[in-house]
Coordinates of C-alpha atoms in Angstrom, one line a residue:
M1 CA -30.3 -67.9 -29.5
H2 CA -27.6 -65.3 -28.9
L3 CA -26.9 -62.2 -31.0
V4 CA -23.3 -60.9 -30.5
A5 CA -23.0 -57.1 -31.2
R6 CA -19.7 -55.6 -32.3
D7 CA -19.1 -51.9 -33.0
L8 CA -17.2 -51.5 -36.2
R9 CA -16.4 -47.8 -35.6
T10 CA -17.1 -47.1 -39.3
G11 CA -20.7 -46.4 -38.7
G12 CA -22.1 -49.9 -38.4
V13 CA -22.7 -52.7 -36.0
A14 CA -21.7 -56.3 -36.8
V15 CA -24.3 -58.8 -35.5
T16 CA -23.4 -62.5 -35.3
R17 CA -26.0 -65.2 -34.5
I18 CA -24.7 -68.0 -32.3
D19 CA -26.8 -71.1 -31.7
D20 CA -27.2 -72.0 -28.0
G21 CA -26.1 -75.5 -28.6
D22 CA -22.7 -74.6 -30.1
P23 CA -21.2 -71.3 -29.0
A24 CA -18.3 -71.8 -31.4
A25 CA -20.6 -72.0 -34.4
A26 CA -21.1 -68.4 -35.5
T27 CA -23.6 -68.0 -38.3
D28 CA -25.4 -65.4 -40.3
E29 CA -23.1 -62.4 -39.5
R30 CA -24.5 -59.2 -40.9
V31 CA -23.7 -55.5 -40.7
I32 CA -26.4 -53.1 -39.5
E33 CA -26.0 -49.4 -40.4
R34 CA -25.8 -47.3 -37.2
G35 CA -28.9 -45.4 -38.1
D36 CA -30.8 -48.7 -38.5
W37 CA -29.5 -50.2 -35.3
P38 CA -32.3 -49.2 -32.9
A39 CA -35.0 -50.3 -35.3
F40 CA -33.2 -53.6 -35.7
V41 CA -33.1 -54.2 -32.0
R42 CA -36.7 -53.3 -31.6
E43 CA -37.7 -55.8 -34.3
V44 CA -35.7 -58.6 -32.8
E45 CA -37.1 -58.0 -29.4
R46 CA -40.6 -58.1 -30.9
T47 CA -40.2 -61.2 -33.0
E48 CA -37.6 -63.2 -31.0
P49 CA -38.6 -62.9 -27.3
G50 CA -36.0 -65.5 -26.2
V51 CA -33.0 -63.8 -27.7
R52 CA -30.1 -62.8 -25.5
W53 CA -27.8 -59.9 -26.7
V54 CA -24.1 -60.3 -26.1
W55 CA -22.0 -57.2 -26.0
D56 CA -18.9 -55.8 -24.4
D57 CA -20.4 -53.4 -21.9
T58 CA -24.0 -52.7 -21.1
T59 CA -23.2 -49.1 -20.1
A60 CA -22.0 -48.5 -23.7
W61 CA -24.7 -50.2 -25.7
Y62 CA -27.9 -49.8 -23.7
P63 CA -28.3 -46.1 -23.0
P64 CA -28.8 -45.2 -26.8
L65 CA -31.4 -47.9 -27.0
L66 CA -33.3 -46.6 -24.0
A67 CA -33.2 -43.1 -25.5
A68 CA -34.8 -44.5 -28.6
G69 CA -37.6 -46.1 -26.5
I70 CA -36.3 -49.6 -26.7
R71 CA -36.0 -52.0 -23.8
V72 CA -33.8 -55.2 -23.9
A73 CA -35.1 -58.2 -22.1
R74 CA -31.8 -60.2 -21.8
C75 CA -28.1 -59.7 -22.4
V76 CA -24.7 -61.1 -21.6
D77 CA -22.4 -58.4 -20.3
L78 CA -19.0 -59.8 -21.3
R79 CA -17.0 -57.5 -19.1
L80 CA -18.9 -58.4 -15.9
C81 CA -19.0 -62.1 -16.8
H82 CA -15.3 -62.1 -17.6
A83 CA -14.4 -60.7 -14.1
I84 CA -16.5 -63.5 -12.4
L85 CA -15.0 -66.3 -14.5
R86 CA -11.5 -64.9 -14.3
S87 CA -11.5 -65.3 -10.5
S88 CA -13.9 -68.1 -9.7
V89 CA -12.5 -71.2 -8.1
D90 CA -14.9 -73.2 -10.3
T91 CA -13.2 -72.1 -13.5
A92 CA -9.6 -71.9 -12.2
G93 CA -8.4 -74.5 -14.7
S94 CA -9.8 -72.8 -17.8
A95 CA -7.9 -71.1 -20.5
L96 CA -9.7 -67.8 -19.7
A97 CA -8.5 -67.9 -16.0
A98 CA -5.0 -68.8 -17.0
A99 CA -4.5 -66.2 -19.6
P100 CA -2.4 -63.1 -18.9
P101 CA -4.2 -59.8 -18.2
G102 CA -5.7 -58.4 -21.4
A103 CA -8.2 -56.0 -22.9
W104 CA -11.2 -57.7 -21.2
D105 CA -9.7 -57.1 -17.7
A106 CA -9.8 -53.3 -18.2
P107 CA -13.0 -51.3 -18.1
I108 CA -14.2 -49.5 -21.2
V109 CA -14.3 -45.7 -20.8
V110 CA -17.6 -44.6 -22.2
P111 CA -18.1 -40.9 -23.2
R112 CA -20.9 -39.4 -21.2
E113 CA -22.0 -37.5 -24.2
A114 CA -21.3 -38.8 -27.8
D115 CA -22.7 -37.6 -31.1
A116 CA -24.8 -39.9 -33.1
G117 CA -22.0 -40.7 -35.5
A118 CA -19.4 -41.6 -32.9
A119 CA -18.4 -45.1 -32.0
L120 CA -20.3 -46.6 -29.1
F121 CA -17.0 -46.8 -27.3
D122 CA -13.4 -46.2 -28.0
L123 CA -11.1 -49.2 -28.6
D124 CA -7.6 -49.2 -30.0
A125 CA -8.4 -51.7 -32.8
D126 CA -9.1 -51.7 -36.5
D127 CA -12.6 -51.6 -37.9
T128 CA -13.0 -55.4 -37.9
G129 CA -11.4 -55.9 -34.5
D130 CA -8.9 -58.7 -33.5
A131 CA -9.2 -61.9 -31.6
E132 CA -8.2 -60.3 -28.3
R133 CA -11.1 -57.8 -28.4
D134 CA -13.6 -59.8 -30.5
P135 CA -16.8 -60.4 -28.5
V136 CA -17.5 -63.5 -30.5
V137 CA -14.2 -65.0 -29.5
E138 CA -14.6 -63.9 -25.9
F139 CA -18.1 -65.3 -25.7
A140 CA -16.7 -68.7 -26.8
R141 CA -14.0 -68.5 -24.2
Q142 CA -16.5 -67.8 -21.5
R143 CA -18.8 -70.6 -22.5
A144 CA -15.8 -72.9 -22.6
A145 CA -14.7 -71.8 -19.1
T146 CA -18.2 -72.4 -17.7
S147 CA -18.5 -75.8 -19.4
E148 CA -15.3 -77.0 -17.6
A149 CA -16.9 -76.6 -14.2
T150 CA -18.8 -79.5 -12.5
A151 CA -22.4 -79.8 -13.4
E152 CA -23.5 -78.3 -10.1
A153 CA -21.1 -75.4 -10.3
R154 CA -22.0 -74.8 -13.9
S155 CA -25.6 -74.5 -13.0
R156 CA -24.9 -72.0 -10.3
L157 CA -22.4 -70.0 -12.3
S158 CA -24.8 -69.8 -15.2
L159 CA -27.4 -68.3 -12.8
L160 CA -24.8 -65.8 -11.5
L161 CA -23.7 -64.7 -14.9
A162 CA -27.3 -64.2 -16.0
A163 CA -28.2 -62.3 -12.8
E164 CA -25.0 -60.1 -13.1
S165 CA -25.9 -59.2 -16.7
V166 CA -29.5 -58.3 -16.0
G167 CA -28.3 -56.3 -13.1
A168 CA -26.3 -54.3 -15.6
L169 CA -29.5 -53.6 -17.6
I170 CA -31.3 -52.6 -14.4
A171 CA -28.5 -50.2 -13.4
V172 CA -28.7 -48.4 -16.8
E173 CA -32.5 -48.3 -16.6
M174 CA -32.5 -46.7 -13.2
T175 CA -30.1 -44.1 -14.3
F176 CA -32.2 -43.4 -17.4
A177 CA -35.5 -43.2 -15.4
G178 CA -34.0 -41.3 -12.5
L179 CA -35.1 -41.0 -8.9
P180 CA -37.8 -38.3 -8.6
W181 CA -36.4 -35.4 -6.6
D182 CA -37.9 -32.2 -5.4
A183 CA -35.1 -29.6 -5.7
R184 CA -37.2 -26.9 -3.9
R185 CA -37.8 -29.2 -0.9
H186 CA -34.1 -30.1 -0.8
D187 CA -33.2 -26.4 -0.7
E188 CA -35.7 -25.9 2.1
L189 CA -34.2 -28.7 4.1
L190 CA -30.7 -27.3 3.7
T191 CA -31.9 -23.8 4.7
E192 CA -33.6 -25.2 7.8
L193 CA -30.6 -27.3 8.9
L194 CA -27.7 -25.1 7.7
G195 CA -29.1 -21.7 7.2
P196 CA -29.5 -19.8 3.9
R197 CA -27.2 -20.7 1.0
P198 CA -24.0 -18.8 1.6
A199 CA -21.5 -17.3 -0.9
P200 CA -18.9 -19.8 -2.2
G201 CA -16.2 -20.7 0.4
V202 CA -18.3 -19.4 3.3
R203 CA -19.9 -21.7 5.9
P204 CA -23.7 -21.5 6.2
S205 CA -24.8 -19.4 9.2
L206 CA -26.3 -22.2 11.3
L207 CA -23.3 -24.5 10.6
Q208 CA -21.0 -21.7 11.7
A209 CA -23.0 -21.1 14.8
V210 CA -22.5 -24.7 15.9
L211 CA -18.8 -24.4 15.2
D212 CA -18.7 -21.3 17.3
E213 CA -20.3 -23.3 20.1
V214 CA -17.6 -26.0 19.8
S215 CA -14.8 -23.5 19.7
A216 CA -16.1 -21.8 22.8
A217 CA -16.4 -25.1 24.7
L218 CA -12.8 -26.1 23.7
D219 CA -11.3 -22.7 24.3
V220 CA -8.0 -23.6 22.6
G221 CA -7.8 -20.9 19.9
A222 CA -8.4 -21.2 16.2
F223 CA -8.4 -24.6 14.4
S224 CA -9.8 -26.1 11.2
P225 CA -12.5 -28.7 12.0
E226 CA -12.2 -30.1 8.5
S227 CA -8.6 -31.2 9.3
P228 CA -8.5 -34.3 11.4
G229 CA -5.0 -33.5 12.7
E230 CA -5.9 -30.0 13.8
L231 CA -9.2 -31.1 15.3
L232 CA -7.5 -33.9 17.3
R233 CA -4.8 -31.5 18.6
A234 CA -7.6 -29.1 19.7
L235 CA -9.4 -31.8 21.5
Q236 CA -6.2 -33.0 23.3
S237 CA -5.3 -29.4 24.2
A238 CA -8.7 -29.1 25.8
G239 CA -8.0 -32.2 28.0
I240 CA -9.9 -34.7 25.9
P241 CA -7.7 -37.8 25.5
A242 CA -9.1 -38.7 22.1
T243 CA -6.9 -40.8 19.8
S244 CA -9.0 -40.2 16.7
T245 CA -11.8 -37.9 15.6
R246 CA -14.2 -40.8 14.9
S247 CA -17.7 -40.1 16.2
W248 CA -18.0 -43.4 18.0
E249 CA -14.9 -42.6 20.1
L250 CA -15.9 -39.0 20.7
K251 CA -19.2 -40.2 22.2
E252 CA -17.2 -41.9 25.0
Y253 CA -16.0 -38.5 26.5
D254 CA -17.9 -36.3 28.8
H255 CA -17.1 -32.7 27.8
P256 CA -19.3 -29.8 26.8
A257 CA -17.7 -29.7 23.4
I258 CA -18.6 -33.2 22.4
V259 CA -22.4 -32.8 21.7
P260 CA -22.0 -29.7 19.5
L261 CA -19.0 -31.3 17.8
L262 CA -20.9 -34.4 16.8
R263 CA -23.7 -32.2 15.5
Y264 CA -21.3 -30.1 13.6
K265 CA -19.7 -33.3 12.0
K266 CA -23.2 -34.5 10.9
L267 CA -24.2 -31.1 9.4
A268 CA -20.8 -30.5 7.8
R269 CA -21.1 -33.9 6.0
L270 CA -24.6 -32.9 4.8
H271 CA -23.2 -29.7 3.5
T272 CA -20.3 -31.4 1.7
A273 CA -22.0 -34.5 0.4
N274 CA -25.5 -33.4 -0.3
G275 CA -25.5 -29.6 -0.1
W276 CA -26.3 -26.9 -2.7
N277 CA -23.3 -27.8 -4.9
W278 CA -24.5 -31.4 -5.0
L279 CA -28.1 -30.2 -5.8
D280 CA -26.8 -28.1 -8.7
Q281 CA -24.7 -30.9 -10.1
W282 CA -27.0 -34.0 -9.7
I283 CA -30.6 -32.9 -9.8
Q284 CA -31.8 -32.1 -13.3
D285 CA -35.4 -32.0 -14.6
G286 CA -36.6 -33.2 -11.3
R287 CA -34.5 -36.4 -11.3
F288 CA -31.4 -37.8 -9.6
R289 CA -29.5 -39.9 -12.1
P290 CA -26.4 -41.4 -10.6
T291 CA -24.2 -44.0 -12.3
Y292 CA -24.5 -47.4 -10.7
V293 CA -21.6 -49.8 -10.9
P294 CA -22.8 -53.4 -10.7
G295 CA -20.1 -55.7 -9.2
G296 CA -18.2 -52.6 -8.1
V297 CA -17.2 -54.3 -4.8
V298 CA -15.3 -57.6 -4.7
T299 CA -18.2 -59.3 -3.0
G300 CA -20.5 -58.4 -5.9
R301 CA -22.2 -55.5 -4.2
W302 CA -22.9 -52.5 -6.2
A303 CA -21.0 -49.2 -6.0
S304 CA -21.8 -45.8 -7.5
D305 CA -19.7 -43.5 -9.7
G306 CA -20.5 -40.0 -8.3
G307 CA -23.5 -38.6 -6.5
G308 CA -23.3 -40.9 -3.5
A309 CA -26.4 -42.9 -4.6
L310 CA -25.7 -45.6 -2.1
Q311 CA -25.3 -43.2 0.8
L312 CA -28.3 -41.0 0.7
P313 CA -28.7 -39.6 4.3
H314 CA -32.1 -39.6 6.0
Q315 CA -31.8 -35.9 6.3
V316 CA -32.6 -35.4 2.6
R317 CA -35.0 -38.3 1.9
S318 CA -38.1 -36.1 2.2
A319 CA -36.9 -34.5 -1.0
V320 CA -37.4 -37.8 -2.8
V321 CA -41.0 -37.2 -3.8
A322 CA -43.1 -39.3 -6.2
D323 CA -44.7 -37.7 -9.2
P324 CA -48.3 -36.5 -8.9
G325 CA -50.6 -39.5 -9.0
W326 CA -47.7 -41.8 -8.4
R327 CA -46.3 -43.6 -5.3
F328 CA -43.1 -45.2 -4.1
V329 CA -43.2 -48.9 -3.1
V330 CA -40.2 -49.2 -0.7
A331 CA -39.2 -52.7 0.1
D332 CA -36.6 -53.9 2.5
A333 CA -35.4 -57.5 2.9
A334 CA -35.6 -58.2 6.6
Q335 CA -32.3 -59.4 8.2
L336 CA -31.1 -60.6 4.9
E337 CA -27.5 -61.6 5.7
P338 CA -28.4 -63.8 8.8
R339 CA -31.0 -65.5 6.7
I340 CA -28.5 -66.0 3.9
L341 CA -26.1 -67.5 6.4
S342 CA -28.9 -69.9 7.6
A343 CA -29.5 -71.0 4.0
I344 CA -26.0 -71.3 2.7
S345 CA -24.8 -73.3 5.8
G346 CA -27.9 -75.5 5.9
D347 CA -28.5 -74.8 9.5
A348 CA -32.0 -76.1 10.1
A349 CA -32.3 -74.8 13.6
M350 CA -31.6 -71.2 12.5
A351 CA -34.0 -71.6 9.6
T352 CA -36.7 -72.7 12.1
A353 CA -36.0 -69.7 14.4
A354 CA -36.5 -67.4 11.4
R355 CA -39.6 -69.0 9.9
G356 CA -42.5 -66.6 9.7
V357 CA -41.1 -64.2 12.3
D358 CA -38.4 -61.7 13.0
L359 CA -35.2 -63.7 13.1
Y360 CA -33.8 -62.3 16.3
D361 CA -37.2 -62.6 18.1
G362 CA -37.2 -66.2 16.8
M363 CA -33.8 -66.8 18.4
V364 CA -35.1 -65.6 21.7
R365 CA -38.3 -67.7 21.4
T366 CA -36.3 -70.9 20.9
G367 CA -34.1 -70.1 23.9
A368 CA -30.9 -69.7 22.0
I369 CA -30.3 -66.1 23.2
D370 CA -31.9 -64.2 26.1
T371 CA -32.8 -60.9 24.4
R372 CA -33.4 -59.6 20.9
A373 CA -30.6 -57.0 21.3
H374 CA -28.2 -59.8 22.3
A375 CA -29.2 -61.9 19.4
K376 CA -28.5 -59.1 16.9
V377 CA -25.1 -58.3 18.5
A378 CA -24.1 -61.9 18.5
M379 CA -25.1 -62.6 14.9
L380 CA -23.4 -59.5 13.6
G381 CA -20.3 -60.5 15.6
A382 CA -20.4 -64.0 14.0
M383 CA -20.6 -62.6 10.5
Y384 CA -18.1 -59.8 10.9
G385 CA -15.6 -61.5 13.2
A386 CA -16.1 -59.6 16.4
T387 CA -14.3 -61.7 19.1
T388 CA -14.2 -59.2 22.0
G389 CA -16.8 -57.3 24.1
E390 CA -20.4 -58.3 24.1
S391 CA -20.2 -60.1 20.7
G392 CA -17.3 -62.3 21.9
R393 CA -19.1 -63.2 25.1
L394 CA -22.3 -64.2 23.3
L395 CA -20.6 -66.1 20.4
P396 CA -20.2 -69.5 22.3
R397 CA -23.8 -69.5 23.1
L398 CA -24.7 -68.8 19.5
A399 CA -22.4 -71.6 18.3
R400 CA -24.0 -74.1 20.6
A401 CA -27.5 -73.2 19.3
Y402 CA -26.5 -72.9 15.6
P403 CA -23.4 -75.0 15.1
Q404 CA -23.7 -75.3 11.3
A405 CA -24.1 -71.6 10.7
I406 CA -21.3 -70.5 13.0
G407 CA -19.1 -73.4 11.8
F408 CA -19.6 -72.2 8.3
V409 CA -18.3 -68.7 8.8
E410 CA -15.5 -69.9 11.1
A411 CA -14.4 -72.3 8.3
A412 CA -14.4 -69.4 5.9
A413 CA -12.3 -67.3 8.3
R414 CA -9.7 -70.1 8.8
A415 CA -9.5 -70.5 5.0
G416 CA -8.7 -66.8 4.6
E417 CA -6.0 -67.0 7.3
R418 CA -4.4 -69.8 5.3
R419 CA -4.6 -67.6 2.1
E420 CA -7.2 -69.8 0.6
R421 CA -10.0 -68.5 -1.5
V422 CA -13.7 -68.8 -0.5
S423 CA -16.7 -68.6 -2.8
T424 CA -20.3 -67.4 -2.6
R425 CA -23.2 -69.7 -3.1
L426 CA -23.3 -69.2 -6.9
G427 CA -19.5 -69.2 -7.4
R428 CA -18.0 -65.7 -7.1
S429 CA -14.7 -66.2 -5.4
S430 CA -12.7 -64.0 -3.1
P431 CA -9.3 -62.5 -4.1
V432 CA -6.1 -63.5 -2.3
P433 CA -4.1 -61.1 -0.1
G434 CA -1.4 -59.2 -1.8
R435 CA 2.4 -59.6 -1.9
A436 CA 3.0 -57.5 1.3
W437 CA 0.7 -59.9 3.2
R438 CA 2.4 -63.0 1.9
E439 CA 5.9 -61.6 2.6
L440 CA 4.9 -60.8 6.2
Q441 CA 3.6 -64.3 6.7
D442 CA 6.8 -65.8 5.2
Q443 CA 8.9 -63.5 7.3
A444 CA 7.0 -64.6 10.5
S445 CA 7.7 -68.3 9.8
G446 CA 11.3 -67.7 8.9
D447 CA 14.4 -68.1 11.1
A448 CA 14.8 -64.3 11.4
S449 CA 11.3 -63.8 12.8
S450 CA 10.7 -61.9 16.1
E451 CA 7.8 -61.8 18.5
A452 CA 6.7 -58.4 17.0
I453 CA 6.8 -59.7 13.5
G454 CA 4.9 -62.8 14.5
R455 CA 2.3 -60.8 16.3
R456 CA 1.8 -58.5 13.3
A457 CA 1.5 -61.5 11.0
R458 CA -1.1 -63.1 13.1
T459 CA -3.1 -59.8 13.3
E460 CA -3.0 -59.5 9.5
A461 CA -4.0 -63.1 9.0
R462 CA -7.0 -62.6 11.3
N463 CA -7.9 -59.5 9.5
W464 CA -8.0 -61.4 6.2
G465 CA -10.0 -64.1 7.9
R466 CA -12.6 -61.6 8.9
F467 CA -12.8 -60.5 5.3
T468 CA -13.3 -64.0 4.0
R469 CA -15.8 -64.8 6.8
N470 CA -18.0 -62.0 5.7
F471 CA -17.3 -62.5 1.9
V472 CA -19.3 -65.7 1.7
V473 CA -22.3 -64.1 3.4
Q474 CA -22.3 -60.6 1.9
G475 CA -21.5 -61.9 -1.5
T476 CA -24.3 -64.4 -1.5
A477 CA -26.7 -61.7 -0.2
A478 CA -25.7 -59.6 -3.2
E479 CA -26.5 -62.6 -5.4
W480 CA -29.9 -62.9 -3.8
A481 CA -30.6 -59.2 -4.3
L482 CA -29.7 -59.5 -8.0
C483 CA -32.1 -62.4 -8.4
W484 CA -34.8 -60.4 -6.5
M485 CA -34.4 -57.4 -8.8
A486 CA -34.2 -59.5 -11.9
S487 CA -37.4 -61.4 -11.1
L488 CA -39.2 -58.2 -10.2
R489 CA -38.0 -56.5 -13.4
T490 CA -39.6 -59.3 -15.4
R491 CA -42.9 -59.0 -13.5
L492 CA -42.9 -55.2 -13.8
T493 CA -42.4 -55.5 -17.6
D494 CA -45.4 -57.9 -17.8
L495 CA -47.4 -55.4 -15.7
A496 CA -46.5 -52.6 -18.1
N497 CA -48.2 -54.4 -21.0
G498 CA -46.2 -52.6 -23.6
A499 CA -45.9 -49.2 -21.9
S500 CA -42.6 -47.4 -21.9
L501 CA -40.1 -47.9 -19.1
T502 CA -41.3 -44.8 -17.3
G503 CA -44.9 -45.1 -18.3
S504 CA -45.6 -47.8 -15.8
A505 CA -44.1 -49.2 -12.6
H506 CA -40.3 -49.3 -12.7
L507 CA -37.3 -49.6 -10.4
V508 CA -35.7 -46.3 -9.4
F509 CA -33.4 -47.1 -6.5
F510 CA -31.4 -50.0 -5.0
L511 CA -29.4 -50.1 -1.8
H512 CA -28.0 -53.6 -1.1
D513 CA -31.1 -55.1 0.5
E514 CA -33.6 -52.3 -0.3
I515 CA -35.4 -51.4 -3.5
V516 CA -37.7 -48.5 -4.5
V517 CA -40.3 -48.8 -7.3
H518 CA -42.0 -45.8 -8.8
C519 CA -45.5 -46.6 -9.9
R520 CA -48.9 -45.2 -10.5
A521 CA -51.0 -45.0 -7.3
E522 CA -53.5 -47.6 -8.6
Q523 CA -50.6 -50.0 -9.3
A524 CA -49.1 -49.8 -5.8
E525 CA -50.8 -52.8 -4.1
R526 CA -50.2 -55.0 -7.1
V527 CA -46.5 -54.0 -7.1
V528 CA -46.3 -54.9 -3.4
G529 CA -47.4 -58.4 -4.2
L530 CA -44.9 -58.6 -7.1
V531 CA -42.1 -57.5 -4.8
R532 CA -42.9 -60.3 -2.3
D533 CA -43.3 -62.9 -5.0
S534 CA -39.9 -61.9 -6.5
A535 CA -38.2 -62.2 -3.1
A536 CA -39.6 -65.7 -2.7
E537 CA -38.5 -66.7 -6.2
A538 CA -35.0 -65.4 -5.5
G539 CA -34.7 -67.7 -2.5
R540 CA -35.9 -70.7 -4.6
L541 CA -33.5 -69.9 -7.5
I542 CA -30.4 -69.8 -5.3
F543 CA -31.2 -72.3 -2.5
G544 CA -33.8 -74.6 -4.0
R545 CA -36.1 -76.0 -1.4
A546 CA -34.0 -74.9 1.6
P547 CA -36.5 -74.1 4.4
V548 CA -35.5 -70.4 4.8
D549 CA -37.9 -67.5 4.5
F550 CA -36.9 -64.3 2.8
P551 CA -39.6 -61.8 4.0
V552 CA -39.6 -58.2 2.9
T553 CA -41.2 -55.3 4.6
T554 CA -43.0 -52.9 2.2
A555 CA -44.4 -49.4 2.5
V556 CA -46.4 -47.4 -0.1
V557 CA -45.4 -43.7 0.3
E558 CA -45.4 -40.4 -1.4
S559 CA -41.9 -39.5 -0.2
Y560 CA -39.0 -41.7 0.7
D561 CA -38.7 -40.5 4.3
Q562 CA -42.2 -41.8 5.1
A563 CA -40.9 -45.4 4.6
K564 CA -38.8 -45.4 7.7

């Protein structure tokens, strides 16, 4: 049973029951007064455990419910599902995919703070809504689009839509719970690394001292290190033939300014990205509460809206401290993307190499590659399209050992070069390159083409091929991670046995292939088992009986830095 919720903007919520067997048959529509809405949801969750809520955007509907102490087990996030179905190759012939851009293609802007009498979100529609914005109509469109796919594609797409929607619930729950953060410890770290907190607009003393060391070594006069152009000119004036200020290039030069400059860049980034201003803005009541954006990247990976949640540097992770009597269970999926490639390509030899051991060690053990370091370099080159240097040299050997895996990503790359779309295991499809790319390819094949134009067109085609090569692997890895978290969320809810979200073990952080659970100390070992069980279930859900292991490493710690 599905319950479709629609905000009437007049103080109530319209709820329409839709039978699973007939998404077009809406029955029993009723209006719930806004003040009664939380109690209504609570009662439905208690008495109808299999119900799935259908709404426009989880970020609009779910936070008020969590604030009222109500957790939702299942939902359909129409915005996220619309984006998937709109672009999926499996639903390309549907009316939803063929429709011109409309209201469902634009994100809803949700006020961060709204009074209790305000609408859940602001839409330019009348109180009853219209067909364009009506969630009942949109839900029917989505079900129709899914039903037009083949049986196999429909099964996979249904799993993807469910995982994407539960991911939206998890994202809101993690923001609500917050990541425990010791502001005093963070301040101590900043003082130790940068010096005491300075006045606004002034560099911290230790950071300035490192910059003075750089300036003395360069001996070229004043320059602004924050300006790439000025820094590059200063380097070149000092006789360093740098073509950029990227750290990896600077490491190639032997000059007394390079070591302190690299240190300055690292400390300056800390000061800018996670310094005192960040601490004041983002840490409240001992919690870091960023806004996660599920599906924020075209591959399906998450993004974050402010706070840099997906880029927490190791320098500050010792400030992530569990509550007294609580622990963090930090879990990391080992070599996730290579294992995903093994499963999605059906390469039995690679699956055998990975079974029960470190994947790269397994490659060495079977004689495919001579060293673990070479195995890692070669595999990353295969997935990301590195054709030169050490990766390029090792790739033929990898292709001989694992022809199905390497052939799979090579085929995805060639498809991208032909401007074809590729898809993940569950059916999320890649975009196509834009008009400038198409015009360049057309120009290169025309009568007025030149060698320079042809060379540039080939380069751009290869670049897009590298994108599609990685899209199929990274996107499927994102799907696996969603299923991992969804399975774990269910298990943690059962473990809570009716306790509130933050009263028992709960997810507090997610970074692509790593999750952090905050739990009572006595729950930790149980949570470790649940994390591993969930990883195994995610593999079965997506790949069935494919002989690929998805092991996770776990650590039970009091502060995040202890896990690495």
